PDB file of C-alpha atoms and ligand atoms in Angstrom:
ATOM      1  CA  UNK A  19     -16.630  -8.795   5.643  1.00 95.00           C
ATOM      2  CA  UNK A  20     -14.473 -11.275   7.454  1.00 97.00           C
ATOM      3  CA  UNK A  21     -11.032 -11.405   5.809  1.00 98.00           C
ATOM      4  CA  UNK A  22      -8.477 -14.057   6.074  1.00 98.00           C
ATOM      5  CA  UNK A  23      -4.845 -13.073   5.235  1.00 98.00           C
ATOM      6  CA  UNK A  24      -2.197 -15.724   4.986  1.00 98.00           C
ATOM      7  CA  UNK A  25       1.549 -15.182   4.355  1.00 98.00           C
ATOM      8  CA  UNK A  26       3.570 -18.271   3.233  1.00 98.00           C
ATOM      9  CA  UNK A  27       7.076 -19.361   3.938  1.00 98.00           C
ATOM     10  CA  UNK A  28      10.076 -17.029   4.629  1.00 98.00           C
ATOM     11  CA  UNK A  29       7.827 -13.975   4.754  1.00 98.00           C
ATOM     12  CA  UNK A  30       8.548 -13.937   8.588  1.00 97.00           C
ATOM     13  CA  UNK A  31      11.959 -12.923   7.461  1.00 96.00           C
ATOM     14  CA  UNK A  32      10.684  -9.544   5.849  1.00 97.00           C
ATOM     15  CA  UNK A  33      12.915  -6.568   6.753  1.00 95.00           C
ATOM     16  CA  UNK A  34      16.083  -8.562   6.615  1.00 95.00           C
ATOM     17  CA  UNK A  35      15.389 -10.770   3.519  1.00 94.00           C
ATOM     18  CA  UNK A  36      16.675  -9.339   0.287  1.00 94.00           C
ATOM     19  CA  UNK A  37      15.422  -5.769   1.067  1.00 94.00           C
ATOM     20  CA  UNK A  38      16.235  -4.659  -2.510  1.00 93.00           C
ATOM     21  CA  UNK A  39      13.552  -7.135  -3.613  1.00 92.00           C
ATOM     22  CA  UNK A  40      11.095  -7.332  -0.598  1.00 95.00           C
ATOM     23  CA  UNK A  41      11.623  -3.843   0.967  1.00 92.00           C
ATOM     24  CA  UNK A  42      12.716  -2.947   4.533  1.00 93.00           C
ATOM     25  CA  UNK A  43       9.261  -3.339   6.254  1.00 94.00           C
ATOM     26  CA  UNK A  44       8.999  -6.223   8.690  1.00 97.00           C
ATOM     27  CA  UNK A  45       6.142  -8.683   8.869  1.00 97.00           C
ATOM     28  CA  UNK A  46       4.918  -6.829  11.906  1.00 98.00           C
ATOM     29  CA  UNK A  47       4.918  -3.512  10.006  1.00 97.00           C
ATOM     30  CA  UNK A  48       3.224  -5.046   7.069  1.00 98.00           C
ATOM     31  CA  UNK A  49       0.571  -6.692   9.185  1.00 98.00           C
ATOM     32  CA  UNK A  50      -0.031  -3.376  10.984  1.00 98.00           C
ATOM     33  CA  UNK A  51      -0.710  -1.758   7.582  1.00 98.00           C
ATOM     34  CA  UNK A  52      -2.998  -4.648   6.661  1.00 98.00           C
ATOM     35  CA  UNK A  53      -5.010  -4.199   9.882  1.00 98.00           C
ATOM     36  CA  UNK A  54      -5.192  -0.570   9.472  1.00 98.00           C
ATOM     37  CA  UNK A  55      -6.544  -0.739   5.880  1.00 98.00           C
ATOM     38  CA  UNK A  56      -8.900  -3.632   7.050  1.00 98.00           C
ATOM     39  CA  UNK A  57     -10.323  -1.459   9.852  1.00 98.00           C
ATOM     40  CA  UNK A  58     -10.802   1.520   7.432  1.00 97.00           C
ATOM     41  CA  UNK A  59     -12.722  -0.795   5.085  1.00 97.00           C
ATOM     42  CA  UNK A  60     -14.768  -2.164   7.898  1.00 96.00           C
ATOM     43  CA  UNK A  61     -13.445  -5.654   7.831  1.00 97.00           C
ATOM     44  CA  UNK A  62     -12.706  -8.229  10.532  1.00 98.00           C
ATOM     45  CA  UNK A  63      -9.257  -9.641   9.828  1.00 98.00           C
ATOM     46  CA  UNK A  64      -7.403 -12.731  10.775  1.00 98.00           C
ATOM     47  CA  UNK A  65      -3.648 -12.757   9.752  1.00 98.00           C
ATOM     48  CA  UNK A  66      -1.419 -15.854   9.814  1.00 98.00           C
ATOM     49  CA  UNK A  67       1.998 -16.732   8.570  1.00 98.00           C
ATOM     50  CA  UNK A  68       3.343 -20.122   8.058  1.00 98.00           C
ATOM     51  CA  UNK A  69       6.374 -21.908   6.649  1.00 98.00           C
ATOM     52  CA  UNK A  70       4.606 -25.178   6.150  1.00 98.00           C
ATOM     53  CA  UNK A  71       2.366 -26.248   3.319  1.00 98.00           C
ATOM     54  CA  UNK A  72       0.192 -28.535   5.501  1.00 98.00           C
ATOM     55  CA  UNK A  73      -0.237 -25.815   8.204  1.00 98.00           C
ATOM     56  CA  UNK A  74      -1.473 -23.296   5.445  1.00 98.00           C
ATOM     57  CA  UNK A  75      -4.038 -25.958   4.230  1.00 98.00           C
ATOM     58  CA  UNK A  76      -5.091 -26.536   7.801  1.00 98.00           C
ATOM     59  CA  UNK A  77      -5.474 -22.798   8.364  1.00 98.00           C
ATOM     60  CA  UNK A  78      -7.491 -22.362   5.186  1.00 98.00           C
ATOM     61  CA  UNK A  79      -9.767 -25.246   6.311  1.00 98.00           C
ATOM     62  CA  UNK A  80     -10.239 -24.003   9.864  1.00 98.00           C
ATOM     63  CA  UNK A  81     -11.136 -20.498   8.743  1.00 98.00           C
ATOM     64  CA  UNK A  82     -13.189 -21.225   5.731  1.00 97.00           C
ATOM     65  CA  UNK A  83     -16.340 -21.097   7.664  1.00 97.00           C
ATOM     66  CA  UNK A  84     -15.488 -17.761   9.103  1.00 98.00           C
ATOM     67  CA  UNK A  85     -13.838 -15.962   6.144  1.00 97.00           C
ATOM     68  CA  UNK A  86     -15.838 -14.155   3.288  1.00 97.00           C
ATOM     69  CA  UNK A  87     -12.571 -13.665   1.344  1.00 98.00           C
ATOM     70  CA  UNK A  88      -8.848 -14.781   1.415  1.00 98.00           C
ATOM     71  CA  UNK A  89      -5.822 -12.739   0.583  1.00 98.00           C
ATOM     72  CA  UNK A  90      -2.848 -14.969   0.226  1.00 98.00           C
ATOM     73  CA  UNK A  91       0.781 -14.472  -0.515  1.00 98.00           C
ATOM     74  CA  UNK A  92       1.715 -18.086  -1.015  1.00 98.00           C
ATOM     75  CA  UNK A  93       5.456 -17.212  -1.451  1.00 98.00           C
ATOM     76  CA  UNK A  94       7.474 -19.909  -2.935  1.00 98.00           C
ATOM     77  CA  UNK A  95       4.431 -22.265  -2.799  1.00 98.00           C
ATOM     78  CA  UNK A  96       2.903 -20.100  -5.537  1.00 98.00           C
ATOM     79  CA  UNK A  97       5.048 -21.793  -8.058  1.00 98.00           C
ATOM     80  CA  UNK A  98       4.491 -25.442  -7.295  1.00 98.00           C
ATOM     81  CA  UNK A  99       1.921 -26.159  -4.563  1.00 98.00           C
ATOM     82  CA  UNK A 100      -1.015 -27.989  -6.209  1.00 98.00           C
ATOM     83  CA  UNK A 101      -2.015 -28.840  -2.730  1.00 98.00           C
ATOM     84  CA  UNK A 102      -2.663 -25.316  -1.656  1.00 98.00           C
ATOM     85  CA  UNK A 103      -4.334 -24.617  -5.098  1.00 98.00           C
ATOM     86  CA  UNK A 104      -6.563 -27.565  -4.571  1.00 98.00           C
ATOM     87  CA  UNK A 105      -7.503 -26.448  -0.931  1.00 98.00           C
ATOM     88  CA  UNK A 106      -8.516 -22.967  -2.099  1.00 98.00           C
ATOM     89  CA  UNK A 107     -10.573 -24.550  -4.939  1.00 98.00           C
ATOM     90  CA  UNK A 108     -12.216 -27.160  -2.670  1.00 98.00           C
ATOM     91  CA  UNK A 109     -13.168 -24.735   0.103  1.00 97.00           C
ATOM     92  CA  UNK A 110     -14.571 -22.300  -2.581  1.00 95.00           C
ATOM     93  CA  UNK A 111     -12.929 -19.353  -0.802  1.00 94.00           C
ATOM     94  CA  UNK A 112     -13.077 -16.062  -2.941  1.00 97.00           C
ATOM     95  CA  UNK A 113      -9.245 -15.649  -3.106  1.00 98.00           C
ATOM     96  CA  UNK A 114      -6.825 -12.905  -4.163  1.00 98.00           C
ATOM     97  CA  UNK A 115      -3.252 -13.747  -4.640  1.00 98.00           C
ATOM     98  CA  UNK A 116      -0.533 -11.039  -3.699  1.00 98.00           C
ATOM     99  CA  UNK A 117       3.190 -10.773  -4.090  1.00 98.00           C
ATOM    100  CA  UNK A 118       5.516  -8.057  -2.861  1.00 98.00           C
ATOM    101  CA  UNK A 119       7.831  -8.395  -5.855  1.00 97.00           C
ATOM    102  CA  UNK A 120       6.946  -8.570  -9.522  1.00 97.00           C
ATOM    103  CA  UNK A 121       7.162 -12.413 -10.060  1.00 98.00           C
ATOM    104  CA  UNK A 122       6.559 -11.793 -13.779  1.00 96.00           C
ATOM    105  CA  UNK A 123       9.914  -9.924 -14.056  1.00 97.00           C
ATOM    106  CA  UNK A 124      12.131 -12.365 -11.905  1.00 96.00           C
ATOM    107  CA  UNK A 125      13.651 -15.861 -12.333  1.00 95.00           C
ATOM    108  CA  UNK A 126      11.786 -18.187 -14.886  1.00 96.00           C
ATOM    109  CA  UNK A 127      10.584 -20.453 -12.030  1.00 95.00           C
ATOM    110  CA  UNK A 128       8.680 -17.434 -10.374  1.00 98.00           C
ATOM    111  CA  UNK A 129       6.756 -16.577 -13.464  1.00 97.00           C
ATOM    112  CA  UNK A 130       4.541 -19.542 -13.113  1.00 98.00           C
ATOM    113  CA  UNK A 131       1.688 -19.372 -10.449  1.00 98.00           C
ATOM    114  CA  UNK A 132      -0.290 -22.538 -10.023  1.00 98.00           C
ATOM    115  CA  UNK A 133      -2.495 -20.598  -7.492  1.00 98.00           C
ATOM    116  CA  UNK A 134      -3.504 -17.841  -9.936  1.00 98.00           C
ATOM    117  CA  UNK A 135      -6.207 -20.040 -11.824  1.00 98.00           C
ATOM    118  CA  UNK A 136      -8.188 -20.396  -8.508  1.00 98.00           C
ATOM    119  CA  UNK A 137      -7.958 -16.680  -7.568  1.00 98.00           C
ATOM    120  CA  UNK A 138     -10.273 -13.856  -8.683  1.00 98.00           C
ATOM    121  CA  UNK A 139      -7.279 -11.386  -9.006  1.00 98.00           C
ATOM    122  CA  UNK A 140      -3.528 -11.170  -8.565  1.00 98.00           C
ATOM    123  CA  UNK A 141      -1.614  -8.064  -7.272  1.00 98.00           C
ATOM    124  CA  UNK A 142       2.129  -8.094  -7.550  1.00 98.00           C
ATOM    125  CA  UNK A 143       5.206  -5.863  -7.601  1.00 97.00           C
ATOM    126  CA  UNK A 144       4.067  -3.081  -5.324  1.00 97.00           C
ATOM    127  CA  UNK A 145       5.406  -4.247  -1.874  1.00 96.00           C
ATOM    128  CA  UNK A 146       2.847  -3.474   0.790  1.00 97.00           C
ATOM    129  CA  UNK A 147       0.832  -1.705  -1.872  1.00 97.00           C
ATOM    130  CA  UNK A 148      -0.016  -5.162  -3.472  1.00 98.00           C
ATOM    131  CA  UNK A 149      -1.738  -6.111  -0.213  1.00 98.00           C
ATOM    132  CA  UNK A 150      -3.566  -2.841   0.058  1.00 98.00           C
ATOM    133  CA  UNK A 151      -4.881  -3.174  -3.452  1.00 98.00           C
ATOM    134  CA  UNK A 152      -6.053  -6.722  -2.669  1.00 98.00           C
ATOM    135  CA  UNK A 153      -7.835  -5.508   0.266  1.00 98.00           C
ATOM    136  CA  UNK A 154      -9.501  -2.749  -1.644  1.00 97.00           C
ATOM    137  CA  UNK A 155     -10.391  -5.376  -4.249  1.00 98.00           C
ATOM    138  CA  UNK A 156     -12.060  -7.553  -1.535  1.00 97.00           C
ATOM    139  CA  UNK A 157     -14.323  -4.702  -0.698  1.00 95.00           C
ATOM    140  CA  UNK A 158     -15.921  -5.338  -4.111  1.00 91.00           C
ATOM    141  CA  UNK A 159     -16.413  -8.982  -3.658  1.00 86.00           C
ATOM    142  CA  UNK A 160     -19.898 -10.060  -3.021  1.00 67.00           C
ATOM    143  CA  UNK A 161     -20.496 -11.430   0.465  1.00 60.00           C
ATOM    144  CA  UNK A 162     -21.562 -15.274   0.689  1.00 52.00           C
TER     145      UNK A 162
HETATM  146  C1  DQA B  18       6.942 -13.591  -3.187  1.00 72.04           C
HETATM  147  C2  DQA B  18       7.560 -14.172  -4.405  1.00 72.04           C
HETATM  148  C3  DQA B  18       7.906 -15.535  -4.375  1.00 72.04           C
HETATM  149  O1  DQA B  18       8.512 -15.920  -5.656  1.00 72.04           O
HETATM  150  C4  DQA B  18       8.981 -15.883  -3.353  1.00 72.04           C
HETATM  151  O2  DQA B  18       9.220 -17.148  -3.106  1.00 72.04           O
HETATM  152  C5  DQA B  18       8.489 -15.340  -1.963  1.00 72.04           C
HETATM  153  C6  DQA B  18       7.736 -13.980  -1.968  1.00 72.04           C
HETATM  154  C7  DQA B  18       6.622 -12.141  -3.174  1.00 72.04           C
HETATM  155  O3  DQA B  18       5.926 -11.700  -2.265  1.00 72.04           O
HETATM  156  O4  DQA B  18       7.203 -11.389  -3.896  1.00 72.04           O
HETATM  157  O5  DQA B  18       8.747 -15.805  -0.945  1.00 72.04           O
HETATM  158  O6  DQA B  18       5.733 -14.327  -3.030  1.00 72.04           O
END
């Protein structure tokens, strides 16, 4: 399986951004864990981080032909980006939404995900473990 992983805005700050909420692991450490799990599952993986909504849509478009599945942490875009939602739907990418924190137990604006309806599953609140569960879930997705 070819797996596309996209991290949204401000996730490049992992390690120093609200460690009580997001943990102390850096983006590089998280990506190393993702690559290790992907290798163990026999996946090829492409990992990107972007702070820009348009760039995320361009990455989805550019990699949609290659990817069998998408793991995405849309970060703050989760809560209001109909543009990213529409891109996932339009590209018909089997998608899994992930969050390091438990968005259901935080501020009210974070409890809404406009991305969730176009995803097969959502994993949240387990730090890097949310991503690991998403990768394991992808192993059960039927290939295109
Ligand atoms: C996040 C949760 C979002 O509400 C927040 O804007 C983020 C990270 C998470 O991984 O917990 O940037 O997606």
